[in-house]
CSV table of C-alpha atoms in Angstrom, one decimal:
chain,number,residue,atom,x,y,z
A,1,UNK,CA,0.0,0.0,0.0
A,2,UNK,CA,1.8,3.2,-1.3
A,3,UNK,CA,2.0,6.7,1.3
A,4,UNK,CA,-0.9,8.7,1.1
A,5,UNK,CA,-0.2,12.0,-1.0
A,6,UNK,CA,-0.2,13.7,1.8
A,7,UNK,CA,2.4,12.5,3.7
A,8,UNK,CA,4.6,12.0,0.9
A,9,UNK,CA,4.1,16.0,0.8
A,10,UNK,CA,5.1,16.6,4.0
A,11,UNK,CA,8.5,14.0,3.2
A,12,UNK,CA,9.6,16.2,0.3
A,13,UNK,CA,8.7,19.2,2.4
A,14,UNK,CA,11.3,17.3,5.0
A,15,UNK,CA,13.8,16.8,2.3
A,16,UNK,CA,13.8,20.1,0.4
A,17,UNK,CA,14.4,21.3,4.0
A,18,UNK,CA,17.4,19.2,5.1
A,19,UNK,CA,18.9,19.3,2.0
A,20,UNK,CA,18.7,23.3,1.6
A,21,UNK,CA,20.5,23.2,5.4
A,22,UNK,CA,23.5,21.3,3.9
A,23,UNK,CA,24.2,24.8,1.7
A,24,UNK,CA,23.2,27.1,4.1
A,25,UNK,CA,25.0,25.4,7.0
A,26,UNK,CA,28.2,26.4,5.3
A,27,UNK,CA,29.8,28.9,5.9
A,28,UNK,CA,30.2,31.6,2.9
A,29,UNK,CA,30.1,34.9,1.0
A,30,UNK,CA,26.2,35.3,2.2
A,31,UNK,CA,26.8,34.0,6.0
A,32,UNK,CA,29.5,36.9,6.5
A,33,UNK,CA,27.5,39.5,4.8
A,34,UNK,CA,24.6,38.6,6.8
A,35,UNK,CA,26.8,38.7,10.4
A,36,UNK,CA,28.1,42.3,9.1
A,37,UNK,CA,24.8,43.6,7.6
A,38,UNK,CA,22.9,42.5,11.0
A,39,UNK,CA,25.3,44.2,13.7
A,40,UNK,CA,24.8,47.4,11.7
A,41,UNK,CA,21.1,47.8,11.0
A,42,UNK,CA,19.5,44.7,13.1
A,43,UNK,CA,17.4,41.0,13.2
A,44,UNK,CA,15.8,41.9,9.6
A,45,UNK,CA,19.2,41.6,7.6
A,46,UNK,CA,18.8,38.0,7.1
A,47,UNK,CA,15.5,37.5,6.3
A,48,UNK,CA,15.7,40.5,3.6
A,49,UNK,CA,19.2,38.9,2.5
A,50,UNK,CA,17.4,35.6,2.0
A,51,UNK,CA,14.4,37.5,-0.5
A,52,UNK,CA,17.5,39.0,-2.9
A,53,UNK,CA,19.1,34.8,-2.6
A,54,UNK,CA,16.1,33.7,-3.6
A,55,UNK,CA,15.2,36.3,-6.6
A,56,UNK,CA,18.5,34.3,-8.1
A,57,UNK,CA,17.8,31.1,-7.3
A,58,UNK,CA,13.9,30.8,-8.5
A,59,UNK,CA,14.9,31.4,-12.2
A,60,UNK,CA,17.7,28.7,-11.9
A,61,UNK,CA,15.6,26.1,-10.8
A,62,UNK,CA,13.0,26.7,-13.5
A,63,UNK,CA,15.8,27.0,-15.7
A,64,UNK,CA,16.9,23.4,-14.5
A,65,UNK,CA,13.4,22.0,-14.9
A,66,UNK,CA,12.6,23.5,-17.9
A,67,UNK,CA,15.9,23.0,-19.8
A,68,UNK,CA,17.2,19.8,-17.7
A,69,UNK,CA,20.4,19.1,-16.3
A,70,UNK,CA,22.7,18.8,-19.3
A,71,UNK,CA,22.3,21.7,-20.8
A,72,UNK,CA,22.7,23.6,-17.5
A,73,UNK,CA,26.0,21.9,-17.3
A,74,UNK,CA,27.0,23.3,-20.7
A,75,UNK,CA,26.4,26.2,-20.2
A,76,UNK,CA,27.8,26.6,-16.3
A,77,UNK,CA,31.5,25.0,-18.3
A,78,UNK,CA,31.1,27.5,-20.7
A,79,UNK,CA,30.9,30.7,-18.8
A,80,UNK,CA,32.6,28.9,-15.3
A,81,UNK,CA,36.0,31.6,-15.7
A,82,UNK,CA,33.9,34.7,-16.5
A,83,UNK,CA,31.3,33.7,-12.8
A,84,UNK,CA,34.5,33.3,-10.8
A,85,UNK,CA,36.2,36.5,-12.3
A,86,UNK,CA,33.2,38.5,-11.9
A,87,UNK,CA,32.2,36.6,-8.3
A,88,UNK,CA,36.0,37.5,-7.4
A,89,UNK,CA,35.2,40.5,-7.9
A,90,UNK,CA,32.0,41.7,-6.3
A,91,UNK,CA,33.5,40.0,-2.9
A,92,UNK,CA,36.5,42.9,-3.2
A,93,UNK,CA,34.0,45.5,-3.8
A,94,UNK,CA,31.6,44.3,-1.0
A,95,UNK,CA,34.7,43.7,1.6
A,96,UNK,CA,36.2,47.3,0.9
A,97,UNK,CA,32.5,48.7,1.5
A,98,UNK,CA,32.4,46.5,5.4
A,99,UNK,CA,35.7,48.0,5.9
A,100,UNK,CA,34.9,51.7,5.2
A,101,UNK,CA,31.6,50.8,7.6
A,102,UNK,CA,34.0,49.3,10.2
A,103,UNK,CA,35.3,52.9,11.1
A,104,UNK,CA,32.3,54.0,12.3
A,105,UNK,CA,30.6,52.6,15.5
A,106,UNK,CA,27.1,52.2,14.8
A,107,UNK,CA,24.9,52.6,17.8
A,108,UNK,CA,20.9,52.0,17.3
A,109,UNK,CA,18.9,54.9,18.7
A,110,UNK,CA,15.2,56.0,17.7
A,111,UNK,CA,16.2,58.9,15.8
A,112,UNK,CA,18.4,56.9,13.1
A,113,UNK,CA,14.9,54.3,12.8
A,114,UNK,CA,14.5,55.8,9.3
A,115,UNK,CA,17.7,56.1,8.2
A,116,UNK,CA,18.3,51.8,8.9
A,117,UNK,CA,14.9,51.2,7.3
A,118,UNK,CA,15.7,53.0,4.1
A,119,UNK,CA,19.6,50.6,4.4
A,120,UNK,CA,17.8,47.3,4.2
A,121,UNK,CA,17.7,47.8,0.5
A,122,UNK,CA,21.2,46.6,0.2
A,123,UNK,CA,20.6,44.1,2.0
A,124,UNK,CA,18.3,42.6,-0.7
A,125,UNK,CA,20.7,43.9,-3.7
A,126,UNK,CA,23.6,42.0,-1.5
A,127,UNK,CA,21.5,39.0,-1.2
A,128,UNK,CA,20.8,39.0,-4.7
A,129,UNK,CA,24.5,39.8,-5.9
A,130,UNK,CA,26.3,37.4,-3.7
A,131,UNK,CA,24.6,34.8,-4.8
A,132,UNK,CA,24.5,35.3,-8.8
A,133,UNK,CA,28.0,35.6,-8.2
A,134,UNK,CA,28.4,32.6,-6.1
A,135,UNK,CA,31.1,29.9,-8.6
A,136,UNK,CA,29.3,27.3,-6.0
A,137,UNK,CA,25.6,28.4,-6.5
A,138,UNK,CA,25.2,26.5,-9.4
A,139,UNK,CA,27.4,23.3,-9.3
A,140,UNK,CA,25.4,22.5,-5.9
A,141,UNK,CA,22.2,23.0,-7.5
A,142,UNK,CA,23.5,20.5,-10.3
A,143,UNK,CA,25.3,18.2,-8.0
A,144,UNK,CA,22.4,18.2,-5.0
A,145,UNK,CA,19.6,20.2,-6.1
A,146,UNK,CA,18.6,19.0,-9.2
A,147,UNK,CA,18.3,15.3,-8.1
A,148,UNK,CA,16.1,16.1,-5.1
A,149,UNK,CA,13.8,18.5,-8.0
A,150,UNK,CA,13.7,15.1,-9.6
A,151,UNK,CA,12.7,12.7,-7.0
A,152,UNK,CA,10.2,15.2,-5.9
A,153,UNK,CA,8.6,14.9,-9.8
A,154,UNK,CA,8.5,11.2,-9.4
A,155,UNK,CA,6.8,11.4,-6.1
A,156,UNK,CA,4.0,13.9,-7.3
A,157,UNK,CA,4.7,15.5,-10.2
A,158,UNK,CA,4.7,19.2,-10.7
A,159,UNK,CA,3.0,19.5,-6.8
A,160,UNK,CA,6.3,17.6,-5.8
A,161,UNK,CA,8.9,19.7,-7.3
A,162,UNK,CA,6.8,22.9,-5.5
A,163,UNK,CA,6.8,21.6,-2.5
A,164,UNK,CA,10.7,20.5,-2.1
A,165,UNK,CA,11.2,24.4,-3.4
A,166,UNK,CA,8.8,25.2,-0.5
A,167,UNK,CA,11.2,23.0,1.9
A,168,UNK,CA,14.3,24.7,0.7
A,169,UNK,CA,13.2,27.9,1.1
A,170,UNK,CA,12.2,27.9,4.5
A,171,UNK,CA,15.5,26.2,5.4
A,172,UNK,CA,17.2,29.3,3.9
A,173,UNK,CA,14.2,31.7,5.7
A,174,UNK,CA,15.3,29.7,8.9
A,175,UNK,CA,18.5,29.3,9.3
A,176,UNK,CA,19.6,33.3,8.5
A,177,UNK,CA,16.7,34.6,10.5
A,178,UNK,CA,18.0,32.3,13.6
A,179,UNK,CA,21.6,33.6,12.7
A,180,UNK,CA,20.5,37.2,12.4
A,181,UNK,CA,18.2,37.3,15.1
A,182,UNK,CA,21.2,35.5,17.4
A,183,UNK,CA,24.1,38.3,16.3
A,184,UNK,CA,21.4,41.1,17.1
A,185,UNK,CA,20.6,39.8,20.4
A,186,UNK,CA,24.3,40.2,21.5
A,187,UNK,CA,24.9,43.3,19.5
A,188,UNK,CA,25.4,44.8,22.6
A,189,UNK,CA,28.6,42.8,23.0
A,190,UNK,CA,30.0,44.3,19.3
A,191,UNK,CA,30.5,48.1,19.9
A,192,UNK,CA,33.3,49.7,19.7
A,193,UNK,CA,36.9,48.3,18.7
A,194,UNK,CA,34.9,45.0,19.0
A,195,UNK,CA,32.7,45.7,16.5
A,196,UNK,CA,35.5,47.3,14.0
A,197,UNK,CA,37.3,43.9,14.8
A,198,UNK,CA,34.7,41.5,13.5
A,199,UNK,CA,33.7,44.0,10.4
A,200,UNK,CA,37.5,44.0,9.6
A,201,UNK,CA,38.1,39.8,10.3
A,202,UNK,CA,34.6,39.4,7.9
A,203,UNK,CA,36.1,41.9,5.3
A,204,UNK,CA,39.4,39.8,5.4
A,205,UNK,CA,37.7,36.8,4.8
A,206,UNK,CA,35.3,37.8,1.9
A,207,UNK,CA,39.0,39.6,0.3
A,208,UNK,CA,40.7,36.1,0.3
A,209,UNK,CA,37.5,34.6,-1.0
A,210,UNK,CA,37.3,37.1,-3.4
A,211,UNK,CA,41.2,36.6,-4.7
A,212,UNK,CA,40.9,33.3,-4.7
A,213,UNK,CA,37.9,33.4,-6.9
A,214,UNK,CA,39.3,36.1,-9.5
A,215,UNK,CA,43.0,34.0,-10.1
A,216,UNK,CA,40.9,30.9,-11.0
A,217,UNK,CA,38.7,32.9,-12.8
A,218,UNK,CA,41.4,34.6,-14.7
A,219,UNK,CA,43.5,31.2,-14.9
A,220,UNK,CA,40.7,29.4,-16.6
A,221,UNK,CA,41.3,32.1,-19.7
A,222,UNK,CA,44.9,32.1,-19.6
């Protein structure tokens, strides 16, 4: 006797869930600018980071239903130099903006209110361009993604691949509005030279990502 539909729903729910956790656990490009971006405007940075994430990875996984797994692959080989070299680079550019935000110690008081609210549009744009500029993004969605997209068809068609999307996206919702909302709690612990500290050890990890990323990018043309 086969699962009733609706508890193979909740399964792929479950799976689309567990899996999205094994790319969001890691730490990355998007985890540091989420630590940063929360200590200087508060708990909403991740859950707004997550909305610019997804508006990048919605189009690649109907362009991975639609177009199917081979030709994705093609077409990642084809322009994989130019995503590092370009994903090199916005790191750089992103890491020299924490820096320049490192030197001033931000303090939350109801005056500034508007001027944070009217901020959290970067963090959407970051969301957005850390992740189209991610070399990882789309291998992992090839590698991992794409297979548990398929299974889900299998299980219940169009209904299944929505509902391991649904899964994946809350994992992403989750995990960086628990991180967010934990660095926020104990903001009070980052002023001062702490604060500059941790902007300044983020900013040196996103410029050796971001190196690293533009001399394979550049390699891979000469």
């Amino acid at each position: 006797m086969s699962p009733a539909p609706f508890i193979i729903g909740i399964s792929l729910v479950g799976i689309g869930f567990l899996t999205g956790l094994s790319g969001a656990l890691i730490p990355g490009p998007l985890f540091a600018f989420v630590i940063s971006d929360t200590l200087k405007k508060g708990a909403l940075s991740g859950p707004l980071t997550i909305i610019g994430h997804i508006s990048v990875e919605f189009p690649l996984i109907v362009a991975l239903v639609v177009l199917g797994l081979e030709l994705m692959k093609d077409y990642f080989t084809q322009f994989e130099p130019l995503i590092y070299a370009m994903g090199g680079f916005a790191l750089l550019l992103i890491s020299l903006f924490i820096i320049k935000e490192a030197r001033v110690a931000v303090e939350v008081r109801s005056s500034e209110k508007e001027i944070r609210v009217t901020k959290y549009n970067s963090s959407i744009f970051a969301g957005f361009l850390l992740t189209a500029f991610n070399p990882s993004f789309v291998p992992w969605w090839m590698g991992i993604g794409f297979p548990v997209l398929f299974n889900g068809f299998k299980q219940l068609a169009l209904m299944g691949i929505f509902l391991v999307i649904l899964g994946h996206f809350l994992s992403d919702f989750a995990w960086y509005s628990f991180v967010s909302f934990s660095f926020a709690k104990g903001k009070n612990f980052f002023v001062g030279k702490r604060y500059e500290l941790t902007m300044l050890a983020i900013a040196v990890f996103l410029i050796a990502l971001g190196v690293l990323f533009f001399v394979k990018g550049a390699t891979g043309y000469f």
